[in-house]
Amino acid sequence: GAVVSQHPSRVICKSGTSVKIECRSLDFQATTMFWYRQFPKKSLMLMATSNEGSKATYEQGVEKDKFLINHASLTLSTLTVTSAHPEDSSFYICSARDLSSGSTDTQYFGPGTRLTVL
Amino acid sequence: AQSVTQPDIHITVSEGASLELRCNYSYGATPYLFWYVQSPGQGLQLLLKYFSGDTLVQGIKGFEAEFKRSQSSFNLRKPSVHWSDAAEYFCAVGARGNTPLVFGKGTRLSVIA
């Protein structure tokens, strides 16, 4: 089946620095990817919808200047956490839907990135 | 508003016993329903999905789920639980196409000997 990868799987950074997380669809093209955030022992909350070649759509309450999203190609979306603070520590998961002919229109999730801000 | 309710936060079952995890949804259009499983520190793995047709769907690892429109439910079942099934289970609802999923809060499954 389709695979979505994320890199890095785990990152620790100092407060005030920026961190970039990559999300790739490995064997299908994704015009849209989704970024979710998961707090410990909580559900997934949609942060933003990443659209190839255009601006991302952010959910209410998500700071677009803090969480920069770039969807430069049909297989890559990046999430950059700018000026990270300890409260940004979380598990970030991306997903993409394979809408190609013959696919099962399933949303595939990446393995997640654990961000810890010290 | 779209929402998913998983009433049970934590369930403990004995190995070999049957399992049912509850999921109720609220969705304005024809729902596409999913069950995902997440092991600690890992991403989400799709167990099964319902788009249309037969309301009883079979998934991986011996799981099945039944869509009941009249009850707005999509409960997950397994006849005999294995210790390796211990994980967090998420029910989700969405629409077809490039739309995100709405997740329930999850049910944590513990399996005891």
mmCIF file with all atom_site columns, C-alpha atoms in Angstrom:
data_model
loop_
_atom_site.group_PDB
_atom_site.id
_atom_site.type_symbol
_atom_site.label_atom_id
_atom_site.label_alt_id
_atom_site.label_comp_id
_atom_site.label_asym_id
_atom_site.label_entity_id
_atom_site.label_seq_id
_atom_site.pdbx_PDB_ins_code
_atom_site.Cartn_x
_atom_site.Cartn_y
_atom_site.Cartn_z
_atom_site.occupancy
_atom_site.B_iso_or_equiv
_atom_site.pdbx_formal_charge
_atom_site.auth_seq_id
_atom_site.auth_comp_id
_atom_site.auth_asym_id
_atom_site.auth_atom_id
_atom_site.pdbx_PDB_model_num
ATOM 1   C CA . GLY A 1 1   ? 0.000   0.000   0.000   1.00 0.00 ? 1   GLY A CA 1
ATOM 2   C CA . ALA A 1 2   ? 0.885   3.658   -0.185  1.00 0.00 ? 2   ALA A CA 1
ATOM 3   C CA . VAL A 1 3   ? 3.470   4.924   2.258   1.00 0.00 ? 3   VAL A CA 1
ATOM 4   C CA . VAL A 1 4   ? 3.979   8.305   3.833   1.00 0.00 ? 4   VAL A CA 1
ATOM 5   C CA . SER A 1 5   ? 7.292   9.053   5.493   1.00 0.00 ? 5   SER A CA 1
ATOM 6   C CA . GLN A 1 6   ? 8.324   11.732  7.942   1.00 0.00 ? 6   GLN A CA 1
ATOM 7   C CA . HIS A 1 7   ? 11.731  13.045  8.829   1.00 0.00 ? 7   HIS A CA 1
ATOM 8   C CA . PRO A 1 8   ? 13.053  13.342  11.419  1.00 0.00 ? 8   PRO A CA 1
ATOM 9   C CA . SER A 1 9   ? 11.312  10.858  13.644  1.00 0.00 ? 9   SER A CA 1
ATOM 10  C CA . ARG A 1 10  ? 12.547  12.596  16.747  1.00 0.00 ? 10  ARG A CA 1
ATOM 11  C CA . VAL A 1 11  ? 14.099  16.005  17.346  1.00 0.00 ? 11  VAL A CA 1
ATOM 12  C CA . ILE A 1 12  ? 15.224  17.875  20.406  1.00 0.00 ? 12  ILE A CA 1
ATOM 13  C CA . CYS A 1 13  ? 15.941  21.565  20.099  1.00 0.00 ? 13  CYS A CA 1
ATOM 14  C CA . LYS A 1 14  ? 16.583  24.609  22.223  1.00 0.00 ? 14  LYS A CA 1
ATOM 15  C CA . SER A 1 15  ? 13.937  27.201  22.850  1.00 0.00 ? 15  SER A CA 1
ATOM 16  C CA . GLY A 1 16  ? 14.007  29.921  20.200  1.00 0.00 ? 16  GLY A CA 1
ATOM 17  C CA . THR A 1 17  ? 15.310  27.783  17.372  1.00 0.00 ? 17  THR A CA 1
ATOM 18  C CA . SER A 1 18  ? 13.388  26.611  14.323  1.00 0.00 ? 18  SER A CA 1
ATOM 19  C CA . VAL A 1 19  ? 12.721  23.028  13.353  1.00 0.00 ? 19  VAL A CA 1
ATOM 20  C CA . LYS A 1 20  ? 11.708  21.673  9.960   1.00 0.00 ? 20  LYS A CA 1
ATOM 21  C CA . ILE A 1 21  ? 9.718   18.466  9.591   1.00 0.00 ? 21  ILE A CA 1
ATOM 22  C CA . GLU A 1 22  ? 9.362   16.781  6.220   1.00 0.00 ? 22  GLU A CA 1
ATOM 23  C CA . CYS A 1 23  ? 6.446   14.706  5.024   1.00 0.00 ? 23  CYS A CA 1
ATOM 24  C CA . ARG A 1 24  ? 6.784   12.677  1.846   1.00 0.00 ? 24  ARG A CA 1
ATOM 25  C CA . SER A 1 25  ? 4.399   10.491  -0.091  1.00 0.00 ? 25  SER A CA 1
ATOM 26  C CA . LEU A 1 26  ? 6.619   7.728   -1.356  1.00 0.00 ? 26  LEU A CA 1
ATOM 27  C CA . ASP A 1 27  ? 4.667   6.070   -4.127  1.00 0.00 ? 27  ASP A CA 1
ATOM 28  C CA . PHE A 1 28  ? 1.848   8.402   -4.958  1.00 0.00 ? 28  PHE A CA 1
ATOM 29  C CA . GLN A 1 29  ? 1.295   12.066  -5.627  1.00 0.00 ? 29  GLN A CA 1
ATOM 30  C CA . ALA A 1 30  ? -0.549  14.131  -3.082  1.00 0.00 ? 30  ALA A CA 1
ATOM 31  C CA . THR A 1 31  ? -1.940  17.521  -4.031  1.00 0.00 ? 31  THR A CA 1
ATOM 32  C CA . THR A 1 32  ? -3.033  17.878  -0.453  1.00 0.00 ? 32  THR A CA 1
ATOM 33  C CA . MET A 1 33  ? -1.413  16.818  2.771   1.00 0.00 ? 33  MET A CA 1
ATOM 34  C CA . PHE A 1 34  ? -2.632  17.313  6.305   1.00 0.00 ? 34  PHE A CA 1
ATOM 35  C CA . TRP A 1 35  ? -0.708  18.166  9.434   1.00 0.00 ? 35  TRP A CA 1
ATOM 36  C CA . TYR A 1 36  ? -1.980  16.991  12.786  1.00 0.00 ? 36  TYR A CA 1
ATOM 37  C CA . ARG A 1 37  ? -0.732  17.530  16.281  1.00 0.00 ? 37  ARG A CA 1
ATOM 38  C CA . GLN A 1 38  ? -1.150  15.038  19.077  1.00 0.00 ? 38  GLN A CA 1
ATOM 39  C CA . PHE A 1 39  ? -0.672  15.916  22.718  1.00 0.00 ? 39  PHE A CA 1
ATOM 40  C CA . PRO A 1 40  ? 0.247   13.139  25.160  1.00 0.00 ? 40  PRO A CA 1
ATOM 41  C CA . LYS A 1 41  ? -2.592  10.695  25.605  1.00 0.00 ? 41  LYS A CA 1
ATOM 42  C CA . LYS A 1 42  ? -4.824  12.854  23.451  1.00 0.00 ? 42  LYS A CA 1
ATOM 43  C CA . SER A 1 43  ? -6.386  12.609  20.058  1.00 0.00 ? 43  SER A CA 1
ATOM 44  C CA . LEU A 1 44  ? -5.132  14.070  16.811  1.00 0.00 ? 44  LEU A CA 1
ATOM 45  C CA . MET A 1 45  ? -6.019  17.675  16.145  1.00 0.00 ? 45  MET A CA 1
ATOM 46  C CA . LEU A 1 46  ? -5.869  19.009  12.616  1.00 0.00 ? 46  LEU A CA 1
ATOM 47  C CA . MET A 1 47  ? -3.487  21.934  12.387  1.00 0.00 ? 47  MET A CA 1
ATOM 48  C CA . ALA A 1 48  ? -3.519  22.772  8.712   1.00 0.00 ? 48  ALA A CA 1
ATOM 49  C CA . THR A 1 49  ? -4.155  21.587  5.200   1.00 0.00 ? 49  THR A CA 1
ATOM 50  C CA . SER A 1 50  ? -1.160  21.833  2.913   1.00 0.00 ? 50  SER A CA 1
ATOM 51  C CA . ASN A 1 51  ? -1.925  22.485  -0.746  1.00 0.00 ? 51  ASN A CA 1
ATOM 52  C CA . GLU A 1 52  ? 0.625   21.964  -3.496  1.00 0.00 ? 52  GLU A CA 1
ATOM 53  C CA . GLY A 1 53  ? 1.509   25.231  -5.150  1.00 0.00 ? 53  GLY A CA 1
ATOM 54  C CA . SER A 1 54  ? -0.643  27.411  -2.951  1.00 0.00 ? 54  SER A CA 1
ATOM 55  C CA . LYS A 1 55  ? -0.978  28.639  0.587   1.00 0.00 ? 55  LYS A CA 1
ATOM 56  C CA . ALA A 1 56  ? -1.853  26.304  3.383   1.00 0.00 ? 56  ALA A CA 1
ATOM 57  C CA . THR A 1 57  ? -5.171  26.513  5.145   1.00 0.00 ? 57  THR A CA 1
ATOM 58  C CA . TYR A 1 58  ? -4.868  26.748  8.898   1.00 0.00 ? 58  TYR A CA 1
ATOM 59  C CA . GLU A 1 59  ? -7.374  25.680  11.498  1.00 0.00 ? 59  GLU A CA 1
ATOM 60  C CA . GLN A 1 60  ? -8.717  28.189  13.936  1.00 0.00 ? 60  GLN A CA 1
ATOM 61  C CA . GLY A 1 61  ? -6.274  28.903  16.721  1.00 0.00 ? 61  GLY A CA 1
ATOM 62  C CA . VAL A 1 62  ? -3.193  27.721  14.833  1.00 0.00 ? 62  VAL A CA 1
ATOM 63  C CA . GLU A 1 63  ? -0.628  30.473  14.286  1.00 0.00 ? 63  GLU A CA 1
ATOM 64  C CA . LYS A 1 64  ? 0.340   30.453  10.633  1.00 0.00 ? 64  LYS A CA 1
ATOM 65  C CA . ASP A 1 65  ? 3.431   32.560  11.284  1.00 0.00 ? 65  ASP A CA 1
ATOM 66  C CA . LYS A 1 66  ? 4.643   30.068  13.839  1.00 0.00 ? 66  LYS A CA 1
ATOM 67  C CA . PHE A 1 67  ? 3.869   26.901  11.931  1.00 0.00 ? 67  PHE A CA 1
ATOM 68  C CA . LEU A 1 68  ? 5.084   27.538  8.385   1.00 0.00 ? 68  LEU A CA 1
ATOM 69  C CA . ILE A 1 69  ? 3.926   25.054  5.797   1.00 0.00 ? 69  ILE A CA 1
ATOM 70  C CA . ASN A 1 70  ? 5.406   24.670  2.342   1.00 0.00 ? 70  ASN A CA 1
ATOM 71  C CA . HIS A 1 71  ? 4.083   22.184  -0.198  1.00 0.00 ? 71  HIS A CA 1
ATOM 72  C CA . ALA A 1 72  ? 6.632   22.601  -2.964  1.00 0.00 ? 72  ALA A CA 1
ATOM 73  C CA . SER A 1 73  ? 6.003   19.408  -4.892  1.00 0.00 ? 73  SER A CA 1
ATOM 74  C CA . LEU A 1 74  ? 3.400   16.700  -5.260  1.00 0.00 ? 74  LEU A CA 1
ATOM 75  C CA . THR A 1 75  ? 5.300   14.429  -2.908  1.00 0.00 ? 75  THR A CA 1
ATOM 76  C CA . LEU A 1 76  ? 6.709   16.761  -0.270  1.00 0.00 ? 76  LEU A CA 1
ATOM 77  C CA . SER A 1 77  ? 5.250   19.034  2.372   1.00 0.00 ? 77  SER A CA 1
ATOM 78  C CA . THR A 1 78  ? 7.268   20.647  5.139   1.00 0.00 ? 78  THR A CA 1
ATOM 79  C CA . LEU A 1 79  ? 6.228   22.029  8.491   1.00 0.00 ? 79  LEU A CA 1
ATOM 80  C CA . THR A 1 80  ? 8.599   24.489  10.123  1.00 0.00 ? 80  THR A CA 1
ATOM 81  C CA . VAL A 1 81  ? 8.090   25.319  13.763  1.00 0.00 ? 81  VAL A CA 1
ATOM 82  C CA . THR A 1 82  ? 9.608   28.764  14.127  1.00 0.00 ? 82  THR A CA 1
ATOM 83  C CA . SER A 1 83  ? 11.023  30.148  17.370  1.00 0.00 ? 83  SER A CA 1
ATOM 84  C CA . ALA A 1 84  ? 10.055  26.991  19.160  1.00 0.00 ? 84  ALA A CA 1
ATOM 85  C CA . HIS A 1 85  ? 8.975   27.098  22.781  1.00 0.00 ? 85  HIS A CA 1
ATOM 86  C CA . PRO A 1 86  ? 8.531   24.258  25.250  1.00 0.00 ? 86  PRO A CA 1
ATOM 87  C CA . GLU A 1 87  ? 4.759   24.355  24.754  1.00 0.00 ? 87  GLU A CA 1
ATOM 88  C CA . ASP A 1 88  ? 5.349   23.406  21.113  1.00 0.00 ? 88  ASP A CA 1
ATOM 89  C CA . SER A 1 89  ? 6.651   20.048  22.274  1.00 0.00 ? 89  SER A CA 1
ATOM 90  C CA . SER A 1 90  ? 4.331   17.479  20.813  1.00 0.00 ? 90  SER A CA 1
ATOM 91  C CA . PHE A 1 91  ? 3.904   14.634  18.364  1.00 0.00 ? 91  PHE A CA 1
ATOM 92  C CA . TYR A 1 92  ? 3.361   15.914  14.838  1.00 0.00 ? 92  TYR A CA 1
ATOM 93  C CA . ILE A 1 93  ? 1.816   13.619  12.247  1.00 0.00 ? 93  ILE A CA 1
ATOM 94  C CA . CYS A 1 94  ? 1.233   14.235  8.580   1.00 0.00 ? 94  CYS A CA 1
ATOM 95  C CA . SER A 1 95  ? -1.113  12.427  6.252   1.00 0.00 ? 95  SER A CA 1
ATOM 96  C CA . ALA A 1 96  ? -1.933  12.285  2.586   1.00 0.00 ? 96  ALA A CA 1
ATOM 97  C CA . ARG A 1 97  ? -4.657  10.797  0.541   1.00 0.00 ? 97  ARG A CA 1
ATOM 98  C CA . ASP A 1 98  ? -4.001  8.695   -2.534  1.00 0.00 ? 98  ASP A CA 1
ATOM 99  C CA . LEU A 1 99  ? -6.649  9.815   -4.982  1.00 0.00 ? 99  LEU A CA 1
ATOM 100 C CA . SER A 1 100 ? -5.144  8.213   -8.062  1.00 0.00 ? 100 SER A CA 1
ATOM 101 C CA . SER A 1 101 ? -7.182  6.012   -10.344 1.00 0.00 ? 101 SER A CA 1
ATOM 102 C CA . GLY A 1 102 ? -7.488  2.568   -8.869  1.00 0.00 ? 102 GLY A CA 1
ATOM 103 C CA . SER A 1 103 ? -6.673  3.712   -5.367  1.00 0.00 ? 103 SER A CA 1
ATOM 104 C CA . THR A 1 104 ? -8.987  3.158   -2.457  1.00 0.00 ? 104 THR A CA 1
ATOM 105 C CA . ASP A 1 105 ? -9.097  6.833   -1.473  1.00 0.00 ? 105 ASP A CA 1
ATOM 106 C CA . THR A 1 106 ? -7.471  6.036   1.824   1.00 0.00 ? 106 THR A CA 1
ATOM 107 C CA . GLN A 1 107 ? -5.684  8.544   3.998   1.00 0.00 ? 107 GLN A CA 1
ATOM 108 C CA . TYR A 1 108 ? -2.219  7.343   4.887   1.00 0.00 ? 108 TYR A CA 1
ATOM 109 C CA . PHE A 1 109 ? -0.390  8.611   7.917   1.00 0.00 ? 109 PHE A CA 1
ATOM 110 C CA . GLY A 1 110 ? 3.273   9.197   8.450   1.00 0.00 ? 110 GLY A CA 1
ATOM 111 C CA . PRO A 1 111 ? 5.025   7.633   11.451  1.00 0.00 ? 111 PRO A CA 1
ATOM 112 C CA . GLY A 1 112 ? 5.090   10.954  13.273  1.00 0.00 ? 112 GLY A CA 1
ATOM 113 C CA . THR A 1 113 ? 7.776   13.306  14.572  1.00 0.00 ? 113 THR A CA 1
ATOM 114 C CA . ARG A 1 114 ? 8.356   13.726  18.280  1.00 0.00 ? 114 ARG A CA 1
ATOM 115 C CA . LEU A 1 115 ? 9.441   17.315  18.951  1.00 0.00 ? 115 LEU A CA 1
ATOM 116 C CA . THR A 1 116 ? 10.907  18.215  22.319  1.00 0.00 ? 116 THR A CA 1
ATOM 117 C CA . VAL A 1 117 ? 11.785  21.848  22.976  1.00 0.00 ? 117 VAL A CA 1
ATOM 118 C CA . LEU A 1 118 ? 14.052  22.440  25.915  1.00 0.00 ? 118 LEU A CA 1
ATOM 119 C CA . ALA B 2 1   ? -20.748 19.900  13.389  1.00 0.00 ? 1   ALA B CA 1
ATOM 120 C CA . GLN B 2 2   ? -18.705 16.859  12.618  1.00 0.00 ? 2   GLN B CA 1
ATOM 121 C CA . SER B 2 3   ? -17.663 14.856  15.635  1.00 0.00 ? 3   SER B CA 1
ATOM 122 C CA . VAL B 2 4   ? -16.670 11.417  16.756  1.00 0.00 ? 4   VAL B CA 1
ATOM 123 C CA . THR B 2 5   ? -17.329 10.049  20.217  1.00 0.00 ? 5   THR B CA 1
ATOM 124 C CA . GLN B 2 6   ? -15.484 7.130   21.697  1.00 0.00 ? 6   GLN B CA 1
ATOM 125 C CA . PRO B 2 7   ? -17.203 6.677   25.062  1.00 0.00 ? 7   PRO B CA 1
ATOM 126 C CA . ASP B 2 8   ? -14.591 4.386   26.576  1.00 0.00 ? 8   ASP B CA 1
ATOM 127 C CA . ILE B 2 9   ? -11.284 5.999   27.487  1.00 0.00 ? 9   ILE B CA 1
ATOM 128 C CA . HIS B 2 10  ? -9.682  2.792   28.680  1.00 0.00 ? 10  HIS B CA 1
ATOM 129 C CA . ILE B 2 11  ? -10.680 -0.851  28.364  1.00 0.00 ? 11  ILE B CA 1
ATOM 130 C CA . THR B 2 12  ? -8.976  -3.869  29.849  1.00 0.00 ? 12  THR B CA 1
ATOM 131 C CA . VAL B 2 13  ? -9.653  -7.346  28.510  1.00 0.00 ? 13  VAL B CA 1
ATOM 132 C CA . SER B 2 14  ? -8.164  -10.743 29.118  1.00 0.00 ? 14  SER B CA 1
ATOM 133 C CA . GLU B 2 15  ? -6.152  -12.362 26.379  1.00 0.00 ? 15  GLU B CA 1
ATOM 134 C CA . GLY B 2 16  ? -8.435  -14.566 24.331  1.00 0.00 ? 16  GLY B CA 1
ATOM 135 C CA . ALA B 2 17  ? -11.566 -12.662 25.285  1.00 0.00 ? 17  ALA B CA 1
ATOM 136 C CA . SER B 2 18  ? -13.710 -10.830 22.792  1.00 0.00 ? 18  SER B CA 1
ATOM 137 C CA . LEU B 2 19  ? -13.480 -7.094  22.304  1.00 0.00 ? 19  LEU B CA 1
ATOM 138 C CA . GLU B 2 20  ? -15.827 -4.344  21.228  1.00 0.00 ? 20  GLU B CA 1
ATOM 139 C CA . LEU B 2 21  ? -14.777 -0.701  21.020  1.00 0.00 ? 21  LEU B CA 1
ATOM 140 C CA . ARG B 2 22  ? -17.555 1.799   20.594  1.00 0.00 ? 22  ARG B CA 1
ATOM 141 C CA . CYS B 2 23  ? -17.667 4.695   18.168  1.00 0.00 ? 23  CYS B CA 1
ATOM 142 C CA . ASN B 2 24  ? -20.480 7.119   17.464  1.00 0.00 ? 24  ASN B CA 1
ATOM 143 C CA . TYR B 2 25  ? -20.292 9.865   14.907  1.00 0.00 ? 25  TYR B CA 1
ATOM 144 C CA . SER B 2 26  ? -22.084 13.007  13.879  1.00 0.00 ? 26  SER B CA 1
ATOM 145 C CA . TYR B 2 27  ? -21.646 13.930  10.242  1.00 0.00 ? 27  TYR B CA 1
ATOM 146 C CA . GLY B 2 28  ? -23.728 15.981  7.854   1.00 0.00 ? 28  GLY B CA 1
ATOM 147 C CA . ALA B 2 29  ? -23.098 13.977  4.722   1.00 0.00 ? 29  ALA B CA 1
ATOM 148 C CA . THR B 2 30  ? -22.508 10.334  3.902   1.00 0.00 ? 30  THR B CA 1
ATOM 149 C CA . PRO B 2 31  ? -19.709 9.404   6.255   1.00 0.00 ? 31  PRO B CA 1
ATOM 150 C CA . TYR B 2 32  ? -16.588 7.552   5.422   1.00 0.00 ? 32  TYR B CA 1
ATOM 151 C CA . LEU B 2 33  ? -15.507 5.778   8.593   1.00 0.00 ? 33  LEU B CA 1
ATOM 152 C CA . PHE B 2 34  ? -12.148 4.528   9.706   1.00 0.00 ? 34  PHE B CA 1
ATOM 153 C CA . TRP B 2 35  ? -10.487 2.743   12.572  1.00 0.00 ? 35  TRP B CA 1
ATOM 154 C CA . TYR B 2 36  ? -6.788  3.317   13.219  1.00 0.00 ? 36  TYR B CA 1
ATOM 155 C CA . VAL B 2 37  ? -4.475  1.775   15.782  1.00 0.00 ? 37  VAL B CA 1
ATOM 156 C CA . GLN B 2 38  ? -1.493  3.507   17.353  1.00 0.00 ? 38  GLN B CA 1
ATOM 157 C CA . SER B 2 39  ? 1.225   1.873   19.401  1.00 0.00 ? 39  SER B CA 1
ATOM 158 C CA . PRO B 2 40  ? 3.134   4.091   21.870  1.00 0.00 ? 40  PRO B CA 1
ATOM 159 C CA . GLY B 2 41  ? 5.325   6.609   20.090  1.00 0.00 ? 41  GLY B CA 1
ATOM 160 C CA . GLN B 2 42  ? 4.256   5.364   16.690  1.00 0.00 ? 42  GLN B CA 1
ATOM 161 C CA . GLY B 2 43  ? 2.134   6.631   13.839  1.00 0.00 ? 43  GLY B CA 1
ATOM 162 C CA . LEU B 2 44  ? -1.317  5.434   12.898  1.00 0.00 ? 44  LEU B CA 1
ATOM 163 C CA . GLN B 2 45  ? -2.028  2.192   11.136  1.00 0.00 ? 45  GLN B CA 1
ATOM 164 C CA . LEU B 2 46  ? -5.284  1.724   9.285   1.00 0.00 ? 46  LEU B CA 1
ATOM 165 C CA . LEU B 2 47  ? -7.259  -1.253  10.566  1.00 0.00 ? 47  LEU B CA 1
ATOM 166 C CA . LEU B 2 48  ? -10.279 -0.943  8.322   1.00 0.00 ? 48  LEU B CA 1
ATOM 167 C CA . LYS B 2 49  ? -12.550 1.510   6.592   1.00 0.00 ? 49  LYS B CA 1
ATOM 168 C CA . TYR B 2 50  ? -16.133 1.809   5.437   1.00 0.00 ? 50  TYR B CA 1
ATOM 169 C CA . PHE B 2 51  ? -17.099 3.721   2.345   1.00 0.00 ? 51  PHE B CA 1
ATOM 170 C CA . SER B 2 52  ? -20.252 1.996   1.123   1.00 0.00 ? 52  SER B CA 1
ATOM 171 C CA . GLY B 2 53  ? -21.775 -1.405  0.491   1.00 0.00 ? 53  GLY B CA 1
ATOM 172 C CA . ASP B 2 54  ? -21.689 -4.210  3.016   1.00 0.00 ? 54  ASP B CA 1
ATOM 173 C CA . THR B 2 55  ? -22.041 -2.665  6.444   1.00 0.00 ? 55  THR B CA 1
ATOM 174 C CA . LEU B 2 56  ? -19.833 -5.301  8.052   1.00 0.00 ? 56  LEU B CA 1
ATOM 175 C CA . VAL B 2 57  ? -16.253 -4.661  7.051   1.00 0.00 ? 57  VAL B CA 1
ATOM 176 C CA . GLN B 2 58  ? -13.260 -6.840  7.657   1.00 0.00 ? 58  GLN B CA 1
ATOM 177 C CA . GLY B 2 59  ? -9.879  -5.409  8.458   1.00 0.00 ? 59  GLY B CA 1
ATOM 178 C CA . ILE B 2 60  ? -6.388  -6.493  9.279   1.00 0.00 ? 60  ILE B CA 1
ATOM 179 C CA . LYS B 2 61  ? -5.319  -8.432  12.358  1.00 0.00 ? 61  LYS B CA 1
ATOM 180 C CA . GLY B 2 62  ? -8.715  -10.110 12.675  1.00 0.00 ? 62  GLY B CA 1
ATOM 181 C CA . PHE B 2 63  ? -10.665 -6.923  13.346  1.00 0.00 ? 63  PHE B CA 1
ATOM 182 C CA . GLU B 2 64  ? -14.075 -6.135  11.953  1.00 0.00 ? 64  GLU B CA 1
ATOM 183 C CA . ALA B 2 65  ? -16.489 -3.241  12.304  1.00 0.00 ? 65  ALA B CA 1
ATOM 184 C CA . GLU B 2 66  ? -20.156 -2.775  11.617  1.00 0.00 ? 66  GLU B CA 1
ATOM 185 C CA . PHE B 2 67  ? -21.693 0.415   10.297  1.00 0.00 ? 67  PHE B CA 1
ATOM 186 C CA . LYS B 2 68  ? -25.158 1.086   11.705  1.00 0.00 ? 68  LYS B CA 1
ATOM 187 C CA . ARG B 2 69  ? -26.621 4.188   10.171  1.00 0.00 ? 69  ARG B CA 1
ATOM 188 C CA . SER B 2 70  ? -29.676 4.192   12.443  1.00 0.00 ? 70  SER B CA 1
ATOM 189 C CA . GLN B 2 71  ? -27.430 4.335   15.486  1.00 0.00 ? 71  GLN B CA 1
ATOM 190 C CA . SER B 2 72  ? -24.712 6.493   13.930  1.00 0.00 ? 72  SER B CA 1
ATOM 191 C CA . SER B 2 73  ? -22.249 3.906   15.122  1.00 0.00 ? 73  SER B CA 1
ATOM 192 C CA . PHE B 2 74  ? -19.214 2.107   13.777  1.00 0.00 ? 74  PHE B CA 1
ATOM 193 C CA . ASN B 2 75  ? -18.100 -0.265  16.526  1.00 0.00 ? 75  ASN B CA 1
ATOM 194 C CA . LEU B 2 76  ? -14.901 -2.242  16.237  1.00 0.00 ? 76  LEU B CA 1
ATOM 195 C CA . ARG B 2 77  ? -14.837 -5.902  17.236  1.00 0.00 ? 77  ARG B CA 1
ATOM 196 C CA . LYS B 2 78  ? -12.421 -8.765  17.558  1.00 0.00 ? 78  LYS B CA 1
ATOM 197 C CA . PRO B 2 79  ? -13.448 -12.254 18.635  1.00 0.00 ? 79  PRO B CA 1
ATOM 198 C CA . SER B 2 80  ? -10.237 -13.131 20.467  1.00 0.00 ? 80  SER B CA 1
ATOM 199 C CA . VAL B 2 81  ? -7.778  -10.517 21.660  1.00 0.00 ? 81  VAL B CA 1
ATOM 200 C CA . HIS B 2 82  ? -4.036  -11.080 21.634  1.00 0.00 ? 82  HIS B CA 1
ATOM 201 C CA . TRP B 2 83  ? -1.557  -9.382  23.942  1.00 0.00 ? 83  TRP B CA 1
ATOM 202 C CA . SER B 2 84  ? -0.078  -7.600  20.934  1.00 0.00 ? 84  SER B CA 1
ATOM 203 C CA . ASP B 2 85  ? -3.400  -5.802  20.409  1.00 0.00 ? 85  ASP B CA 1
ATOM 204 C CA . ALA B 2 86  ? -2.696  -3.553  23.378  1.00 0.00 ? 86  ALA B CA 1
ATOM 205 C CA . ALA B 2 87  ? -2.582  -0.041  21.896  1.00 0.00 ? 87  ALA B CA 1
ATOM 206 C CA . GLU B 2 88  ? -4.598  3.108   21.382  1.00 0.00 ? 88  GLU B CA 1
ATOM 207 C CA . TYR B 2 89  ? -7.510  2.863   18.961  1.00 0.00 ? 89  TYR B CA 1
ATOM 208 C CA . PHE B 2 90  ? -8.948  5.812   17.109  1.00 0.00 ? 90  PHE B CA 1
ATOM 209 C CA . CYS B 2 91  ? -12.202 6.052   15.217  1.00 0.00 ? 91  CYS B CA 1
ATOM 210 C CA . ALA B 2 92  ? -12.371 8.716   12.527  1.00 0.00 ? 92  ALA B CA 1
ATOM 211 C CA . VAL B 2 93  ? -14.887 10.123  10.081  1.00 0.00 ? 93  VAL B CA 1
ATOM 212 C CA . GLY B 2 94  ? -14.417 12.016  6.867   1.00 0.00 ? 94  GLY B CA 1
ATOM 213 C CA . ALA B 2 95  ? -15.635 12.633  3.375   1.00 0.00 ? 95  ALA B CA 1
ATOM 214 C CA . ARG B 2 96  ? -14.332 11.424  0.084   1.00 0.00 ? 96  ARG B CA 1
ATOM 215 C CA . GLY B 2 97  ? -11.571 13.369  -1.608  1.00 0.00 ? 97  GLY B CA 1
ATOM 216 C CA . ASN B 2 98  ? -9.045  15.798  -0.215  1.00 0.00 ? 98  ASN B CA 1
ATOM 217 C CA . THR B 2 99  ? -10.593 16.372  3.161   1.00 0.00 ? 99  THR B CA 1
ATOM 218 C CA . PRO B 2 100 ? -9.084  15.795  6.594   1.00 0.00 ? 100 PRO B CA 1
ATOM 219 C CA . LEU B 2 101 ? -10.396 13.304  9.090   1.00 0.00 ? 101 LEU B CA 1
ATOM 220 C CA . VAL B 2 102 ? -12.081 14.077  12.381  1.00 0.00 ? 102 VAL B CA 1
ATOM 221 C CA . PHE B 2 103 ? -10.864 11.816  15.134  1.00 0.00 ? 103 PHE B CA 1
ATOM 222 C CA . GLY B 2 104 ? -12.368 10.552  18.322  1.00 0.00 ? 104 GLY B CA 1
ATOM 223 C CA . LYS B 2 105 ? -10.369 10.893  21.516  1.00 0.00 ? 105 LYS B CA 1
ATOM 224 C CA . GLY B 2 106 ? -9.256  7.315   21.376  1.00 0.00 ? 106 GLY B CA 1
ATOM 225 C CA . THR B 2 107 ? -9.684  4.212   23.496  1.00 0.00 ? 107 THR B CA 1
ATOM 226 C CA . ARG B 2 108 ? -6.705  2.685   25.169  1.00 0.00 ? 108 ARG B CA 1
ATOM 227 C CA . LEU B 2 109 ? -6.791  -1.092  25.197  1.00 0.00 ? 109 LEU B CA 1
ATOM 228 C CA . SER B 2 110 ? -4.913  -3.067  27.811  1.00 0.00 ? 110 SER B CA 1
ATOM 229 C CA . VAL B 2 111 ? -4.646  -6.841  27.580  1.00 0.00 ? 111 VAL B CA 1
ATOM 230 C CA . ILE B 2 112 ? -4.035  -8.951  30.649  1.00 0.00 ? 112 ILE B CA 1
ATOM 231 C CA . ALA B 2 113 ? -3.051  -12.581 30.915  1.00 0.00 ? 113 ALA B CA 1
#
